GROMACS .gro file of C-alpha atoms in nm:
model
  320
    1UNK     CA    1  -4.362  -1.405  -3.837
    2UNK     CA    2  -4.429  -1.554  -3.451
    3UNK     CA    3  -4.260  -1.866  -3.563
    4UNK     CA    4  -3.927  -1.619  -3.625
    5UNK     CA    5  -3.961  -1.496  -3.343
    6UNK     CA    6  -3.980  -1.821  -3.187
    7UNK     CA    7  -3.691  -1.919  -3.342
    8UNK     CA    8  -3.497  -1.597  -3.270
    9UNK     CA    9  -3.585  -1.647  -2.880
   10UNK     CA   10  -3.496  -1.969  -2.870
   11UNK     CA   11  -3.128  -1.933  -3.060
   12UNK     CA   12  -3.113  -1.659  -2.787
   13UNK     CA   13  -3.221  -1.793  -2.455
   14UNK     CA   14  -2.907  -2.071  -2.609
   15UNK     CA   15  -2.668  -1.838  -2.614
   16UNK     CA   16  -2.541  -1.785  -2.295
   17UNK     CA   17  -2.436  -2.151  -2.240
   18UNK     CA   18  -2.335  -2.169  -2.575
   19UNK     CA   19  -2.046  -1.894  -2.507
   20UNK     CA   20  -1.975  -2.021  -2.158
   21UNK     CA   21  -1.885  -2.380  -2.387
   22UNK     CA   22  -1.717  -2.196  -2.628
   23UNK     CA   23  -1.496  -2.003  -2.369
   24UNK     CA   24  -1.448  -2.298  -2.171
   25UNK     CA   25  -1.308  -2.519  -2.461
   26UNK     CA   26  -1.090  -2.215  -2.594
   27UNK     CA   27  -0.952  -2.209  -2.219
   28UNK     CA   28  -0.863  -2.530  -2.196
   29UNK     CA   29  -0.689  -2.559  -2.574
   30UNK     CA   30  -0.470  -2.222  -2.451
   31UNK     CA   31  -0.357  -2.450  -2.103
   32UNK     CA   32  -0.284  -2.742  -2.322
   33UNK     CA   33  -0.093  -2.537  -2.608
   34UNK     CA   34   0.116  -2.337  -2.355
   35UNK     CA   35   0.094  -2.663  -2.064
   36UNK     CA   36   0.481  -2.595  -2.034
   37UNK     CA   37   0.442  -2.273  -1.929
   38UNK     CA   38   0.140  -2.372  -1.680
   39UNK     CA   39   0.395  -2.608  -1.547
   40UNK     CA   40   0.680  -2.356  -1.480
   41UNK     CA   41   0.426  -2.087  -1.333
   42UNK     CA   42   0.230  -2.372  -1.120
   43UNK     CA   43   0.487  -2.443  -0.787
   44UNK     CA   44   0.464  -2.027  -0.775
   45UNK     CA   45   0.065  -1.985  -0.793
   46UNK     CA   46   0.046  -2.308  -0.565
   47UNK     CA   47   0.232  -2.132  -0.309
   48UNK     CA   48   0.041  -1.803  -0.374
   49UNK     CA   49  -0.258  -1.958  -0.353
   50UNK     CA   50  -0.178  -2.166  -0.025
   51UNK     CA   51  -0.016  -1.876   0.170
   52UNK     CA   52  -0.193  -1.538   0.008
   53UNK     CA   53  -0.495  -1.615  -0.158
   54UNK     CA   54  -0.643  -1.866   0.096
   55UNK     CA   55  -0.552  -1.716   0.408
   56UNK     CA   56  -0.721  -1.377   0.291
   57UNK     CA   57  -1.036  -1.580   0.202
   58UNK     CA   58  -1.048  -1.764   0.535
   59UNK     CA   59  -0.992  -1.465   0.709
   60UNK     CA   60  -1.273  -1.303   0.507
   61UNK     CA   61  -1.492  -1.622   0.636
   62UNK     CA   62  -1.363  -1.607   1.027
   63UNK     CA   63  -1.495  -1.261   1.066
   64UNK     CA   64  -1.841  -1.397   1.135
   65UNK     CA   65  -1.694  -1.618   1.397
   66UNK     CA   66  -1.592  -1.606   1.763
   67UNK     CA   67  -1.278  -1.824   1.701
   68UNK     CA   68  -0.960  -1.822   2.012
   69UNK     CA   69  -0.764  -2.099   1.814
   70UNK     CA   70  -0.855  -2.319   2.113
   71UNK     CA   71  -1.206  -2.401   2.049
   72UNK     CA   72  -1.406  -2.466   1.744
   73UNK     CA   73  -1.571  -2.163   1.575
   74UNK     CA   74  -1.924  -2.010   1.697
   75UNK     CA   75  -2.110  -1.821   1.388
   76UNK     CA   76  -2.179  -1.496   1.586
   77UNK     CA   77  -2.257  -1.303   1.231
   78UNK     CA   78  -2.218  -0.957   1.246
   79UNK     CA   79  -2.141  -0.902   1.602
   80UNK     CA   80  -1.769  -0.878   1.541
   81UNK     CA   81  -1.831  -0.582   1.299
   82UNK     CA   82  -2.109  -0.424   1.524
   83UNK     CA   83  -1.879  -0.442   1.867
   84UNK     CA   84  -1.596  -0.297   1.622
   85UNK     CA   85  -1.781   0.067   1.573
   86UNK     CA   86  -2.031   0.088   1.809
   87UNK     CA   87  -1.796  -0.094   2.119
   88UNK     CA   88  -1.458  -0.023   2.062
   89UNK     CA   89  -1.356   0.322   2.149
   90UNK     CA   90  -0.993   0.258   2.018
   91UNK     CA   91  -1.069   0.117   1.700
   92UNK     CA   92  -1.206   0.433   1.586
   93UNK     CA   93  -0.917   0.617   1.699
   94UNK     CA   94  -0.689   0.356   1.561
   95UNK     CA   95  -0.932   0.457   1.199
   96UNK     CA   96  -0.848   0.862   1.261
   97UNK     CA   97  -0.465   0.790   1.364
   98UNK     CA   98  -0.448   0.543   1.004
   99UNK     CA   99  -0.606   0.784   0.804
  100UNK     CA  100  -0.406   1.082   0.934
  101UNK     CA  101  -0.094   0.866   0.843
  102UNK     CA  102  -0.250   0.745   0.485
  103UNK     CA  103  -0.284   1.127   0.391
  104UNK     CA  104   0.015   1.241   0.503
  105UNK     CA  105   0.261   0.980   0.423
  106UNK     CA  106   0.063   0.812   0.120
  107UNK     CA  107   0.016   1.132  -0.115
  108UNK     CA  108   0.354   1.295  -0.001
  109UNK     CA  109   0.571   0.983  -0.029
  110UNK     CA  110   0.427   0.916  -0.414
  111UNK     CA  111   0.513   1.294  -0.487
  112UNK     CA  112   0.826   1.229  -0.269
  113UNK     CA  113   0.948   0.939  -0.568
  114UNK     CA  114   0.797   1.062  -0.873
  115UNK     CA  115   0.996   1.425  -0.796
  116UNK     CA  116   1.315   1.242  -0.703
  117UNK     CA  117   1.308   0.954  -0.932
  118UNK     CA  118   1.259   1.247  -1.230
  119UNK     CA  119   1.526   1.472  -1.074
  120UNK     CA  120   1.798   1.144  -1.074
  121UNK     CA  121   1.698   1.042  -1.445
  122UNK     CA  122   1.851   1.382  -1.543
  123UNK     CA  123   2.199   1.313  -1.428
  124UNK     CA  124   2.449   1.137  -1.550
  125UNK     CA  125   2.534   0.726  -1.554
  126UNK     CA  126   2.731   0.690  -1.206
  127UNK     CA  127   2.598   1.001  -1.023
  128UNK     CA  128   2.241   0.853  -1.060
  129UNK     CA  129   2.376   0.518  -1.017
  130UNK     CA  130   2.487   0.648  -0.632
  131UNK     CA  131   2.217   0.831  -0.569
  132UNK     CA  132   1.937   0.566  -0.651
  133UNK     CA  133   2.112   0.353  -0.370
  134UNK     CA  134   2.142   0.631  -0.179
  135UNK     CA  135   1.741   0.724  -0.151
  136UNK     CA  136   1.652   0.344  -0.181
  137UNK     CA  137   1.861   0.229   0.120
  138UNK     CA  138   1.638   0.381   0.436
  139UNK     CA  139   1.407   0.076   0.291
  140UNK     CA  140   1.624  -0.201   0.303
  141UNK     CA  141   1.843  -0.109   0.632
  142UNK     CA  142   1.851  -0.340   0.901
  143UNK     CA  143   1.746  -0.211   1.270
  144UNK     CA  144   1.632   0.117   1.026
  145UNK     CA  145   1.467   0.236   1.375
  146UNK     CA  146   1.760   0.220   1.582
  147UNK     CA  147   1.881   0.528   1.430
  148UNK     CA  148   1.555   0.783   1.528
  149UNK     CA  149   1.519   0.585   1.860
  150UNK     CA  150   1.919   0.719   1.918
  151UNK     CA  151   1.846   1.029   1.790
  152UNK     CA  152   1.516   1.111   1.987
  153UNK     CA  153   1.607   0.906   2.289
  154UNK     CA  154   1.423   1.031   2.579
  155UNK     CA  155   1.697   1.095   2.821
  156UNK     CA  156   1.954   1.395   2.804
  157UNK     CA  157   2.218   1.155   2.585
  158UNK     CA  158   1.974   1.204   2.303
  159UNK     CA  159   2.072   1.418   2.007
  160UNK     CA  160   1.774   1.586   1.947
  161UNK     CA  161   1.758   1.667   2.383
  162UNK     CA  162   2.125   1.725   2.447
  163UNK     CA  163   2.099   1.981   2.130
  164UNK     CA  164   1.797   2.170   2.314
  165UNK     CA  165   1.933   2.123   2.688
  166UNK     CA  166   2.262   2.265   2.554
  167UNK     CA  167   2.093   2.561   2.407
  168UNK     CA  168   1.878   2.644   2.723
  169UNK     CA  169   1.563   2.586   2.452
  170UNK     CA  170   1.415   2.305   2.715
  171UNK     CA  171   1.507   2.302   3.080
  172UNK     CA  172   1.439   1.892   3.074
  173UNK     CA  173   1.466   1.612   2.849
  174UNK     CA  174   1.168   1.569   2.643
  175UNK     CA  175   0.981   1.197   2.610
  176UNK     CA  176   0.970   1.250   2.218
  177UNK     CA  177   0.808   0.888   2.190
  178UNK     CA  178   0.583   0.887   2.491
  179UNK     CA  179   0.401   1.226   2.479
  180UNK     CA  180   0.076   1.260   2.238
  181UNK     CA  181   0.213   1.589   2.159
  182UNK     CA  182   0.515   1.501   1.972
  183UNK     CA  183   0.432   1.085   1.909
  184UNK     CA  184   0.235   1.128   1.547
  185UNK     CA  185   0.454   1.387   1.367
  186UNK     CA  186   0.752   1.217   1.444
  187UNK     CA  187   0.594   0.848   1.348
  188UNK     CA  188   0.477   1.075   1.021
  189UNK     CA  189   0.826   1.212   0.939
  190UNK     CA  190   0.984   0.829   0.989
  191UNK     CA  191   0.749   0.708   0.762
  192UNK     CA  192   0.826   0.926   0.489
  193UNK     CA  193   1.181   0.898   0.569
  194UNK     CA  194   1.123   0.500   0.500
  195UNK     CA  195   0.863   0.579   0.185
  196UNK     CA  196   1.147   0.630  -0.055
  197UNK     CA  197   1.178   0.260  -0.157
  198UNK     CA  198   0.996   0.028  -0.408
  199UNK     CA  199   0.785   0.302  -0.597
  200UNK     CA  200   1.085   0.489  -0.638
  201UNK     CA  201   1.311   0.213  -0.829
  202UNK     CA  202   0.993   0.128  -1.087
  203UNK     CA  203   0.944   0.534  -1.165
  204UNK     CA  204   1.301   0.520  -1.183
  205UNK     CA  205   1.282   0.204  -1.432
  206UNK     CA  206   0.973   0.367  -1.593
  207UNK     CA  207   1.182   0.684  -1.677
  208UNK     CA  208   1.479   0.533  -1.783
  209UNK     CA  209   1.230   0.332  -2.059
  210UNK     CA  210   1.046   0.580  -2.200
  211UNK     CA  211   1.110   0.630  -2.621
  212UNK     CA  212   1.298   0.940  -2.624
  213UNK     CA  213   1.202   1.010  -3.009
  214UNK     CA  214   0.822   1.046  -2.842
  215UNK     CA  215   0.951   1.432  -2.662
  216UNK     CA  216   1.090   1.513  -3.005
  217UNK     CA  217   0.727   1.428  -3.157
  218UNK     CA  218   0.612   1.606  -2.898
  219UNK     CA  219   0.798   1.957  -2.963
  220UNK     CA  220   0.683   1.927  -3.336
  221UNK     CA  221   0.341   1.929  -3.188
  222UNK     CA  222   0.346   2.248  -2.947
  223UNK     CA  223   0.523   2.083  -2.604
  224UNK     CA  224   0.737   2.406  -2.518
  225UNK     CA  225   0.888   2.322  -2.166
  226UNK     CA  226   0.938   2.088  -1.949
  227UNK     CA  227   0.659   2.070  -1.728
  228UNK     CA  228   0.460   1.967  -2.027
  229UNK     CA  229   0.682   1.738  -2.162
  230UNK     CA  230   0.630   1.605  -1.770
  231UNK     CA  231   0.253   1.591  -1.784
  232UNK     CA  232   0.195   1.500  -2.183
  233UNK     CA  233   0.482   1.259  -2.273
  234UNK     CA  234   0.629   1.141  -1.954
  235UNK     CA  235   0.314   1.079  -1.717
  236UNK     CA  236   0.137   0.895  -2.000
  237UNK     CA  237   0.417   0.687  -2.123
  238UNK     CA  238   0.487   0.541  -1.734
  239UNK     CA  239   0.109   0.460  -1.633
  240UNK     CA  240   0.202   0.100  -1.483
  241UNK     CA  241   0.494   0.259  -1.303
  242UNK     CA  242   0.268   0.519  -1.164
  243UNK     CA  243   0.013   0.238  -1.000
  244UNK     CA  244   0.224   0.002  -0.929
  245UNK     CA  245   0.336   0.319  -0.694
  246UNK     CA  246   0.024   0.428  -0.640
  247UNK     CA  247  -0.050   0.060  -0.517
  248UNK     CA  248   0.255  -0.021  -0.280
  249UNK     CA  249   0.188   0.361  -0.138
  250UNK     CA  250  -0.111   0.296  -0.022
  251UNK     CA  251  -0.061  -0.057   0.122
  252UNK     CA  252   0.239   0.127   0.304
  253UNK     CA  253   0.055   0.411   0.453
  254UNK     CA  254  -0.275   0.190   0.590
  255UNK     CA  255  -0.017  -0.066   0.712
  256UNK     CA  256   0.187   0.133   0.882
  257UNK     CA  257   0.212  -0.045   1.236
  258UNK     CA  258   0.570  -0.150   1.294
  259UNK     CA  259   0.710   0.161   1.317
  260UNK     CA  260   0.453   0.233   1.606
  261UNK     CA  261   0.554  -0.049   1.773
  262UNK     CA  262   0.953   0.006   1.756
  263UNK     CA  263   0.949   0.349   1.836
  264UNK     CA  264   0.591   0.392   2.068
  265UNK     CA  265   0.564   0.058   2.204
  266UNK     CA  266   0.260  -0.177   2.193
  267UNK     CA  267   0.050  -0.026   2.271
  268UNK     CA  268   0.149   0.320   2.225
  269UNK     CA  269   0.049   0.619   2.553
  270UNK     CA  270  -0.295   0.660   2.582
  271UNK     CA  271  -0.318   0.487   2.229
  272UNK     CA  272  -0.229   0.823   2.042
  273UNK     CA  273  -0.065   0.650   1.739
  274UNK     CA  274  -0.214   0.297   1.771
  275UNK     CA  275  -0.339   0.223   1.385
  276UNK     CA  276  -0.585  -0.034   1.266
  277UNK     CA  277  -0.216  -0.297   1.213
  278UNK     CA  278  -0.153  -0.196   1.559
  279UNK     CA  279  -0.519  -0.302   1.654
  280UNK     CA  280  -0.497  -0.618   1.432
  281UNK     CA  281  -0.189  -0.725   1.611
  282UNK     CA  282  -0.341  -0.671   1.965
  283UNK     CA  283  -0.621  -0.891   1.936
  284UNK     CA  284  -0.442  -1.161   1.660
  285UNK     CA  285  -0.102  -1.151   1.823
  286UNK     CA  286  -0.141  -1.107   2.183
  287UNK     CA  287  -0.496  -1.190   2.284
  288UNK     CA  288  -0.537  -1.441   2.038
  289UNK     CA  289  -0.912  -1.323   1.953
  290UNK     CA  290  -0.893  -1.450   1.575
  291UNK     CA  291  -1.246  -1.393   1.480
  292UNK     CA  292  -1.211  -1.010   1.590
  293UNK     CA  293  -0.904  -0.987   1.469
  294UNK     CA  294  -0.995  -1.116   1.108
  295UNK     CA  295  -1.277  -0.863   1.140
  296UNK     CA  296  -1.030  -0.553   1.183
  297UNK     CA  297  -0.849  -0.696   0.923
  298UNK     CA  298  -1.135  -0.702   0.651
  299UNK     CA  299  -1.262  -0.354   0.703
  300UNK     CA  300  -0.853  -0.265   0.623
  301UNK     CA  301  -0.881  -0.472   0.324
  302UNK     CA  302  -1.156  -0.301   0.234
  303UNK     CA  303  -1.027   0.068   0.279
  304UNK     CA  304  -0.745  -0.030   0.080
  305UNK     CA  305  -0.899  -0.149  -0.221
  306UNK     CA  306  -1.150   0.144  -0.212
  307UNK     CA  307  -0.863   0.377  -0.222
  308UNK     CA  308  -0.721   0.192  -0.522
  309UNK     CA  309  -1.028   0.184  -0.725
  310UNK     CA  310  -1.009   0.553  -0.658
  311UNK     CA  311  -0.659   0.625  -0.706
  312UNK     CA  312  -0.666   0.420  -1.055
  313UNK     CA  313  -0.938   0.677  -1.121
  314UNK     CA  314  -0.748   0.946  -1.067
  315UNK     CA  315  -0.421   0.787  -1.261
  316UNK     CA  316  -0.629   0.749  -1.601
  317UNK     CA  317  -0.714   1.151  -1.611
  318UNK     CA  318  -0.322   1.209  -1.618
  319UNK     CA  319  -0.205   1.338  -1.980
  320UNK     CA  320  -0.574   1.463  -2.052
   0.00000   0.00000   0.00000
């Protein structure tokens, strides 16, 4: 009986580099039965590699470093992250400002395409042919900020101003992008304005694939309207649509920075909208502070894929 036991232990204590072989060898047969497909996909994941992968790992790597591109790098450890929350005053008001903008614009922008992308698929061919490039366009417009910056300029040629002036509402023009009192909810409303883009096409492609014999299945089982046909057939049946969306809203509303910049300035008055991009391109852009900078941008790496894990979490519960 021991010397099963023996036996059994050793077969087991094998095992481990036994599957490791066995995976390895399957690998490599797959790569060499589908080699011609390797060989298409390889110039793409070279590049991805070379100018996404690597750069986020060496960035990863140069926040323990005091690096100025001009000198080699000094292993300083934590410092950078210690000097971010316990020095910086206006990183943790560029945190609050990028967290007021993920909750507002993130959430509200998803609901924003999911609501119009469902509305659209109702209508006919050409009418939600027009109207798909009609919502989508804000996205892809050139100069898209030209048009607020007319419209809330600060003098009294403004719209918005020569509308209140003209009314006797305001007795002078208002600085719409340079007073904290009015610089976040307008950067909030452009952003949402500009949300309507990518998410919006895949829930529109996601709708426009769904089986349609599935909603007759489903009024055989007890689906009476059509908010449950929304939440038991249609939900369900466009789960990669809804995080892929889920996924470019949030890397939208933690990376919202350029807006700030075209519309606040760099930095923005008494650094009321300045976000953690905003931050990122101070000290990477203009002071040249890499090592800090590569710092700022791993803690926003790491919001953002906590707030995935999450939202996935949230995603799998829909239908139940």
């Amino acid at each position: 009986m021991n010397k099963d036991l023996a036996v059994r232990g050793n077969v087991i204590s094998k095992r481990p580099d036994h599957f490791l072989r066995n995976r390895l060898e399957t690998g490599w047969k797959s790569v060499k039965k589908n080699r011609v497909a390797y060989l298409f996909a390889a110039p793409y994941m070279i590049l991805f590699f070379a100018f996404t992968a690597l750069p986020v790992i060496v960035s990863l790597g140069l926040g323990f470093f005091s690096f100025n591109l001009l000198e080699a790098p000094i292993f300083v450890g934590m410092d950078n992250y210690i000097r971010l929350f316990l020095g910086d005053d206006i990183f943790i008001k560029a945190i609050g400002n990028t967290f007021l903008l993920a909750v507002m614009v993130g959430p509200i922008g998803y609901l924003m395409c999911l609501v119009f992308a469902w509305l659209i698929n109702e209508l006919p061919k050409s009418l939600r042919t027009i109207l798909t490039l009609i919502f989508y366009a804000p996205s892809i417009s050139g100069n898209i900020y030209l048009v607020w910056g007319i419209f809330f300029n600060k003098d009294a040629y403004g719209y918005a101003n020569a509308l209140l002036l003209r009314y006797n509402i305001i007795s002078s023009p208002i600085l719409w992008f340079e007073n904290p009192q009015y610089m976040m909810p307008l950067v909030i409303v452009v952003a949402l304005w500009t949300s309507v883009g990518t998410s919006f096409l895949a829930f529109i492609a996601g709708l426009q694939g769904i089986d349609r014999t599935l909603y007759e299945a489903a009024a055989m089982d007890g689906v009476k309207n059509r908010w449950q046909e929304l939440w038991y057939v249609t939900l369900p049946s466009m789960k990669p649509q809804l995080m892929f969306g889920a996924v470019m809203s949030i890397t939208g509303a933690f990376g919202t920075g350029a807006i700030v910049t075209a519309l606040c300035g760099m930095p923005s008055t008494g650094y009321e909208a300045h976000t953690i991009v905003n931050h990122l391109e101070d000290y990477g852009s203009i002071r040249y502070e890499m090592g800090y900078a590569s710092a700022i941008a791993t803690i926003l790496f790491v919001i953002m894929i906590g707030t995935n894990k999450l939202v996935q979490k949230l995603l799998s519960k829909v239908g139940e």
